[in-house]
Amino acid sequence: MRFSLSGLPAFDYLQPTTVGEALTMLDAQSSTRVYLGGTDLFPKMRKQILKPTTLIDLKWINDFPETMINENGEMVINPQATYSHILPYLGQFNGGAALFDAIVQIGTRSLRNRATLAGNICNASAAADSVAALIACGAYLTLQSKSGSRNVNVEKFILGPVETVCQSDEILTKISIPAQPANCAGTYLKISRNKAADLAICGVAVVVCHSAKHPSGLAYKIVINGANPRPLQAEDACQFLAKQQPQISFLQEAARMAADAVTPLSDLRSSQAYRREMVYELTLQALKICLEKLGKEMLV
């Protein structure tokens, strides 16, 4: 079916109903884009940033896995699931607070009713809120091609702005978040120019879990978005905190380590210096929130 809509380049529209059919279409076409909600794709087409000659609509595929929390405590997310559809599951999922906090800060409610988590991941924006939270939870993706499937950690999936490891013959068929430890707290904080539907100048996802493997009895994950070409795990800061008892001075030192680890740019939304300082402030605040949720007293 050929479409020529006002403001968009003309394109052929395909509507597969199975993953296998979609992969066959993908293999047979050139200059093709697959899509779900289209909230990232169509604005780029209107601006002539992207000019695909064929669009494959994945919303009608009926053999993607169902969104659920399975018997092992793992959360499985159908790539067709919108943000609004995912939120109730995150309310029941142990360790889902960081992703929940990220999703409710994405756009407006009407956008969340249309946009998908899968689309946000594959768009590979440096400012993507949900991606930082997914990395903090150890999430991974299943990519399917005609030759088979493979699992890729979200952290390794994104190579840089709008660049991923997904090959031209692959489709994202499942998002998985492993079961989290029983005593786990998380949050996601961001700063933007306004509170209504704006991109993050920078954001920080933090997950803190009880762990007998570390001297502090706690394991930390700190992931930063919007202040680096791709989401960044502040590993040195996490390793430092895992050796210390909760203390304000240690949290401040770890937050500074996180801020020093990023390589922010200056653009119309923020200067490099402001982004770095906001990484420090958001990291410190997020760490305090998580430790308070775990009932940890922070020494001055």
Short mmCIF file of C-alpha atoms in Angstrom, two decimals:
data_model
loop_
_atom_site.label_atom_id
_atom_site.label_comp_id
_atom_site.label_asym_id
_atom_site.label_seq_id
_atom_site.Cartn_x
_atom_site.Cartn_y
_atom_site.Cartn_z
CA MET A 1 0.00 0.00 0.00
CA ARG A 2 1.44 3.36 -1.08
CA PHE A 3 0.98 6.44 1.12
CA SER A 4 1.63 10.08 0.27
CA LEU A 5 0.65 12.12 3.32
CA SER A 6 0.97 15.84 3.84
CA GLY A 7 4.35 16.73 5.33
CA LEU A 8 5.78 13.20 4.92
CA PRO A 9 7.85 11.67 2.12
CA ALA A 10 5.88 9.05 0.15
CA PHE A 11 6.33 5.49 1.41
CA ASP A 12 5.05 1.95 0.99
CA TYR A 13 3.21 0.62 4.05
CA LEU A 14 3.44 -3.05 5.07
CA GLN A 15 1.48 -4.73 7.88
CA PRO A 16 2.83 -8.16 8.89
CA THR A 17 0.98 -10.31 11.43
CA THR A 18 3.86 -12.59 12.51
CA VAL A 19 7.54 -12.10 13.30
CA GLY A 20 8.48 -14.46 10.46
CA GLU A 21 6.43 -12.46 7.97
CA ALA A 22 8.02 -9.21 9.18
CA LEU A 23 11.52 -10.65 8.79
CA THR A 24 10.72 -11.78 5.24
CA MET A 25 9.48 -8.29 4.39
CA LEU A 26 12.56 -6.74 5.97
CA ASP A 27 14.81 -9.00 3.94
CA ALA A 28 13.02 -8.20 0.67
CA GLN A 29 12.91 -4.41 0.94
CA SER A 30 15.57 -1.70 0.76
CA SER A 31 15.52 1.64 2.62
CA THR A 32 13.11 0.17 5.15
CA ARG A 33 12.20 1.16 8.71
CA VAL A 34 10.20 -0.91 11.17
CA TYR A 35 8.12 0.97 13.73
CA LEU A 36 5.56 0.64 16.52
CA GLY A 37 4.27 3.90 18.00
CA GLY A 38 6.07 6.09 15.48
CA THR A 39 6.52 8.95 17.97
CA ASP A 40 10.22 9.23 17.12
CA LEU A 41 10.06 8.13 13.48
CA PHE A 42 7.39 10.42 12.00
CA PRO A 43 8.79 13.71 13.37
CA LYS A 44 12.14 12.79 11.80
CA MET A 45 10.42 12.00 8.51
CA ARG A 46 8.62 15.36 8.57
CA LYS A 47 11.97 17.09 9.07
CA GLN A 48 13.48 15.03 6.21
CA ILE A 49 16.05 13.54 8.61
CA LEU A 50 14.83 10.08 7.60
CA LYS A 51 13.43 9.21 4.17
CA PRO A 52 12.55 5.50 4.19
CA THR A 53 10.78 4.23 1.09
CA THR A 54 9.05 1.43 3.04
CA LEU A 55 7.58 1.32 6.56
CA ILE A 56 6.82 -1.99 8.28
CA ASP A 57 4.23 -1.57 11.03
CA LEU A 58 4.88 -4.10 13.82
CA LYS A 59 1.73 -3.26 15.82
CA TRP A 60 -0.24 -6.07 14.19
CA ILE A 61 2.18 -8.91 14.95
CA ASN A 62 0.40 -11.52 17.07
CA ASP A 63 3.27 -13.78 18.17
CA PHE A 64 5.39 -11.43 20.28
CA PRO A 65 5.67 -12.69 23.89
CA GLU A 66 3.10 -11.46 26.37
CA THR A 67 4.07 -8.76 28.88
CA MET A 68 4.25 -10.51 32.26
CA ILE A 69 6.21 -11.19 35.44
CA ASN A 70 7.07 -14.88 35.16
CA GLU A 71 7.42 -17.51 37.88
CA ASN A 72 11.14 -16.74 38.22
CA GLY A 73 10.43 -13.11 39.06
CA GLU A 74 11.70 -11.87 35.69
CA MET A 75 9.70 -9.21 33.87
CA VAL A 76 9.13 -9.87 30.17
CA ILE A 77 7.93 -6.96 28.04
CA ASN A 78 6.22 -7.25 24.67
CA PRO A 79 7.86 -4.72 22.29
CA GLN A 80 4.37 -3.50 21.32
CA ALA A 81 3.64 -2.50 24.94
CA THR A 82 3.18 1.24 25.41
CA TYR A 83 4.56 3.04 28.43
CA SER A 84 1.09 3.26 29.93
CA HIS A 85 0.59 -0.50 29.53
CA ILE A 86 3.88 -1.26 31.28
CA LEU A 87 3.36 0.94 34.36
CA PRO A 88 0.96 -1.37 36.27
CA TYR A 89 3.38 -4.28 35.89
CA LEU A 90 6.24 -2.18 37.25
CA GLY A 91 4.11 -1.45 40.31
CA GLN A 92 4.10 -5.21 41.01
CA PHE A 93 7.69 -5.90 39.97
CA ASN A 94 10.30 -5.99 42.73
CA GLY A 95 12.97 -3.46 41.79
CA GLY A 96 10.88 -1.68 39.16
CA ALA A 97 10.89 1.74 40.86
CA ALA A 98 13.68 3.29 38.76
CA LEU A 99 11.98 2.41 35.46
CA PHE A 100 8.58 3.47 36.82
CA ASP A 101 10.02 6.87 37.83
CA ALA A 102 11.63 7.24 34.39
CA ILE A 103 8.48 6.41 32.44
CA VAL A 104 6.17 8.81 34.29
CA GLN A 105 8.58 11.64 33.39
CA ILE A 106 8.50 10.87 29.66
CA GLY A 107 6.37 13.28 27.68
CA THR A 108 2.65 13.67 28.31
CA ARG A 109 0.08 11.02 29.17
CA SER A 110 -1.19 11.02 25.59
CA LEU A 111 2.35 10.35 24.32
CA ARG A 112 2.82 7.54 26.87
CA ASN A 113 -0.41 5.99 25.59
CA ARG A 114 1.15 5.77 22.12
CA ALA A 115 4.93 5.49 22.54
CA THR A 116 6.65 2.18 23.28
CA LEU A 117 9.60 1.26 25.44
CA ALA A 118 11.04 -0.74 22.53
CA GLY A 119 10.92 2.30 20.26
CA ASN A 120 12.64 4.47 22.86
CA ILE A 121 15.45 1.94 23.18
CA CYS A 122 15.96 1.54 19.43
CA ASN A 123 15.88 5.30 18.84
CA ALA A 124 19.11 5.37 20.91
CA SER A 125 18.83 8.96 22.06
CA ALA A 126 21.53 10.03 24.51
CA ALA A 127 18.76 11.65 26.57
CA ALA A 128 16.47 8.58 26.72
CA ASP A 129 15.06 8.36 30.25
CA SER A 130 13.99 4.73 30.19
CA VAL A 131 17.33 3.40 28.93
CA ALA A 132 19.29 4.54 31.99
CA ALA A 133 16.80 2.80 34.29
CA LEU A 134 16.86 -0.39 32.21
CA ILE A 135 20.65 -0.55 32.38
CA ALA A 136 20.55 -0.03 36.15
CA CYS A 137 18.23 -3.05 36.39
CA GLY A 138 20.45 -5.24 34.16
CA ALA A 139 17.85 -5.49 31.38
CA TYR A 140 18.58 -7.29 28.11
CA LEU A 141 17.01 -7.49 24.65
CA THR A 142 16.20 -10.38 22.33
CA LEU A 143 16.97 -9.64 18.67
CA GLN A 144 15.53 -11.95 16.01
CA SER A 145 16.63 -12.51 12.42
CA LYS A 146 15.84 -15.23 9.89
CA SER A 147 19.02 -17.03 10.96
CA GLY A 148 18.21 -17.08 14.68
CA SER A 149 18.04 -14.96 17.83
CA ARG A 150 20.53 -13.42 20.25
CA ASN A 151 20.37 -11.64 23.60
CA VAL A 152 22.11 -8.30 24.10
CA ASN A 153 22.40 -6.29 27.32
CA VAL A 154 20.80 -2.86 26.97
CA GLU A 155 24.11 -1.30 28.02
CA LYS A 156 25.87 -2.87 25.03
CA PHE A 157 22.98 -2.37 22.60
CA ILE A 158 23.48 1.38 22.24
CA LEU A 159 26.78 2.38 20.62
CA GLY A 160 26.15 6.13 20.45
CA PRO A 161 23.49 8.68 19.42
CA VAL A 162 20.99 6.89 17.09
CA GLU A 163 23.45 4.01 16.68
CA THR A 164 22.84 0.46 17.94
CA VAL A 165 24.16 -3.07 17.40
CA CYS A 166 20.84 -4.10 15.80
CA GLN A 167 21.53 -5.31 12.27
CA SER A 168 19.41 -4.39 9.26
CA ASP A 169 17.87 -7.89 9.19
CA GLU A 170 16.98 -7.99 12.91
CA ILE A 171 13.88 -7.08 14.90
CA LEU A 172 13.65 -6.51 18.65
CA THR A 173 11.20 -9.18 19.85
CA LYS A 174 11.49 -9.05 23.66
CA ILE A 175 12.69 -6.89 26.54
CA SER A 176 13.64 -8.74 29.72
CA ILE A 177 14.41 -7.41 33.19
CA PRO A 178 15.96 -10.05 35.47
CA ALA A 179 14.49 -10.70 38.92
CA GLN A 180 15.95 -8.20 41.37
CA PRO A 181 17.18 -8.95 44.93
CA ALA A 182 14.48 -8.97 47.62
CA ASN A 183 15.74 -5.84 49.39
CA CYS A 184 16.22 -3.36 46.60
CA ALA A 185 15.46 0.35 46.11
CA GLY A 186 15.64 2.45 42.98
CA THR A 187 14.79 5.85 41.56
CA TYR A 188 15.31 7.99 38.46
CA LEU A 189 15.77 11.75 38.60
CA LYS A 190 16.21 14.18 35.73
CA ILE A 191 16.42 17.86 35.04
CA SER A 192 14.97 19.53 31.96
CA ARG A 193 14.12 23.05 30.83
CA ASN A 194 10.52 22.57 31.94
CA LYS A 195 8.52 19.86 33.68
CA ALA A 196 6.09 19.31 30.81
CA ALA A 197 7.21 16.88 28.11
CA ASP A 198 10.78 18.07 27.68
CA LEU A 199 13.92 16.07 26.97
CA ALA A 200 16.34 15.49 29.83
CA ILE A 201 19.28 17.87 30.08
CA CYS A 202 20.64 14.99 32.10
CA GLY A 203 19.21 12.17 34.22
CA VAL A 204 20.45 9.65 36.75
CA ALA A 205 19.07 6.19 37.52
CA VAL A 206 20.19 4.62 40.80
CA VAL A 207 19.46 1.12 42.12
CA VAL A 208 20.77 0.00 45.54
CA CYS A 209 20.36 -3.59 46.76
CA HIS A 210 21.41 -5.53 49.83
CA SER A 211 24.43 -7.71 49.02
CA ALA A 212 26.52 -9.95 51.25
CA LYS A 213 29.31 -9.85 48.65
CA HIS A 214 30.30 -6.27 49.44
CA PRO A 215 31.91 -4.83 52.61
CA SER A 216 29.14 -2.25 52.95
CA GLY A 217 26.43 -4.91 52.58
CA LEU A 218 25.09 -2.94 49.61
CA ALA A 219 25.50 -3.10 45.81
CA TYR A 220 25.07 0.08 43.78
CA LYS A 221 24.16 0.89 40.18
CA ILE A 222 24.44 4.47 38.92
CA VAL A 223 23.60 5.15 35.26
CA ILE A 224 23.68 8.61 33.68
CA ASN A 225 21.88 9.76 30.52
CA GLY A 226 21.89 13.04 28.63
CA ALA A 227 25.43 14.00 29.70
CA ASN A 228 27.33 11.54 27.54
CA PRO A 229 27.14 10.33 23.92
CA ARG A 230 25.61 7.11 25.29
CA PRO A 231 24.25 6.08 28.72
CA LEU A 232 27.12 5.72 31.16
CA GLN A 233 27.51 3.44 34.17
CA ALA A 234 29.50 5.21 36.88
CA GLU A 235 31.34 2.02 37.83
CA ASP A 236 34.14 3.63 39.85
CA ALA A 237 31.60 5.44 42.01
CA CYS A 238 29.64 2.22 42.54
CA GLN A 239 32.73 0.25 43.53
CA PHE A 240 33.77 3.02 45.93
CA LEU A 241 30.37 3.06 47.66
CA ALA A 242 30.23 -0.74 47.92
CA LYS A 243 33.25 -0.56 50.27
CA GLN A 244 31.85 2.22 52.50
CA GLN A 245 29.16 2.48 55.13
CA PRO A 246 26.49 5.06 54.21
CA GLN A 247 27.91 8.46 55.05
CA ILE A 248 27.13 11.85 53.53
CA SER A 249 30.77 12.61 52.74
CA PHE A 250 31.14 9.27 50.93
CA LEU A 251 27.95 9.89 48.94
CA GLN A 252 29.26 13.32 47.96
CA GLU A 253 32.57 11.83 46.87
CA ALA A 254 30.81 9.16 44.79
CA ALA A 255 28.55 11.77 43.18
CA ARG A 256 31.62 13.81 42.23
CA MET A 257 33.22 10.68 40.74
CA ALA A 258 30.08 10.14 38.66
CA ALA A 259 30.11 13.76 37.46
CA ASP A 260 33.79 13.54 36.55
CA ALA A 261 33.16 10.37 34.50
CA VAL A 262 30.83 11.99 31.94
CA THR A 263 31.84 13.87 28.78
CA PRO A 264 28.93 16.31 28.33
CA LEU A 265 28.41 18.63 25.39
CA SER A 266 27.28 22.24 25.36
CA ASP A 267 24.15 22.83 23.27
CA LEU A 268 21.01 24.99 23.13
CA ARG A 269 19.58 23.27 26.22
CA SER A 270 22.58 23.41 28.52
CA SER A 271 26.27 24.16 28.91
CA GLN A 272 28.83 21.45 29.55
CA ALA A 273 29.59 22.77 33.03
CA TYR A 274 25.91 22.90 34.02
CA ARG A 275 25.32 19.33 32.87
CA ARG A 276 28.28 18.06 34.87
CA GLU A 277 27.16 19.87 38.01
CA MET A 278 23.61 18.56 37.62
CA VAL A 279 24.95 15.00 37.33
CA TYR A 280 26.58 15.57 40.72
CA GLU A 281 23.41 16.95 42.32
CA LEU A 282 21.06 14.33 40.85
CA THR A 283 23.38 11.45 41.76
CA LEU A 284 23.69 12.65 45.35
CA GLN A 285 19.94 13.14 45.69
CA ALA A 286 19.12 9.75 44.10
CA LEU A 287 21.56 7.93 46.38
CA LYS A 288 19.98 9.53 49.44
CA ILE A 289 16.49 8.56 48.26
CA CYS A 290 17.46 4.91 47.74
CA LEU A 291 19.22 4.60 51.09
CA GLU A 292 16.25 6.18 52.85
CA LYS A 293 13.93 3.68 51.16
CA LEU A 294 16.13 0.87 52.55
CA GLY A 295 15.96 2.41 56.01
CA LYS A 296 19.69 3.17 56.10
CA GLU A 297 20.86 5.88 58.46
CA MET A 298 23.37 8.16 56.76
CA LEU A 299 26.16 9.39 59.03
CA VAL A 300 27.24 12.99 58.67
#
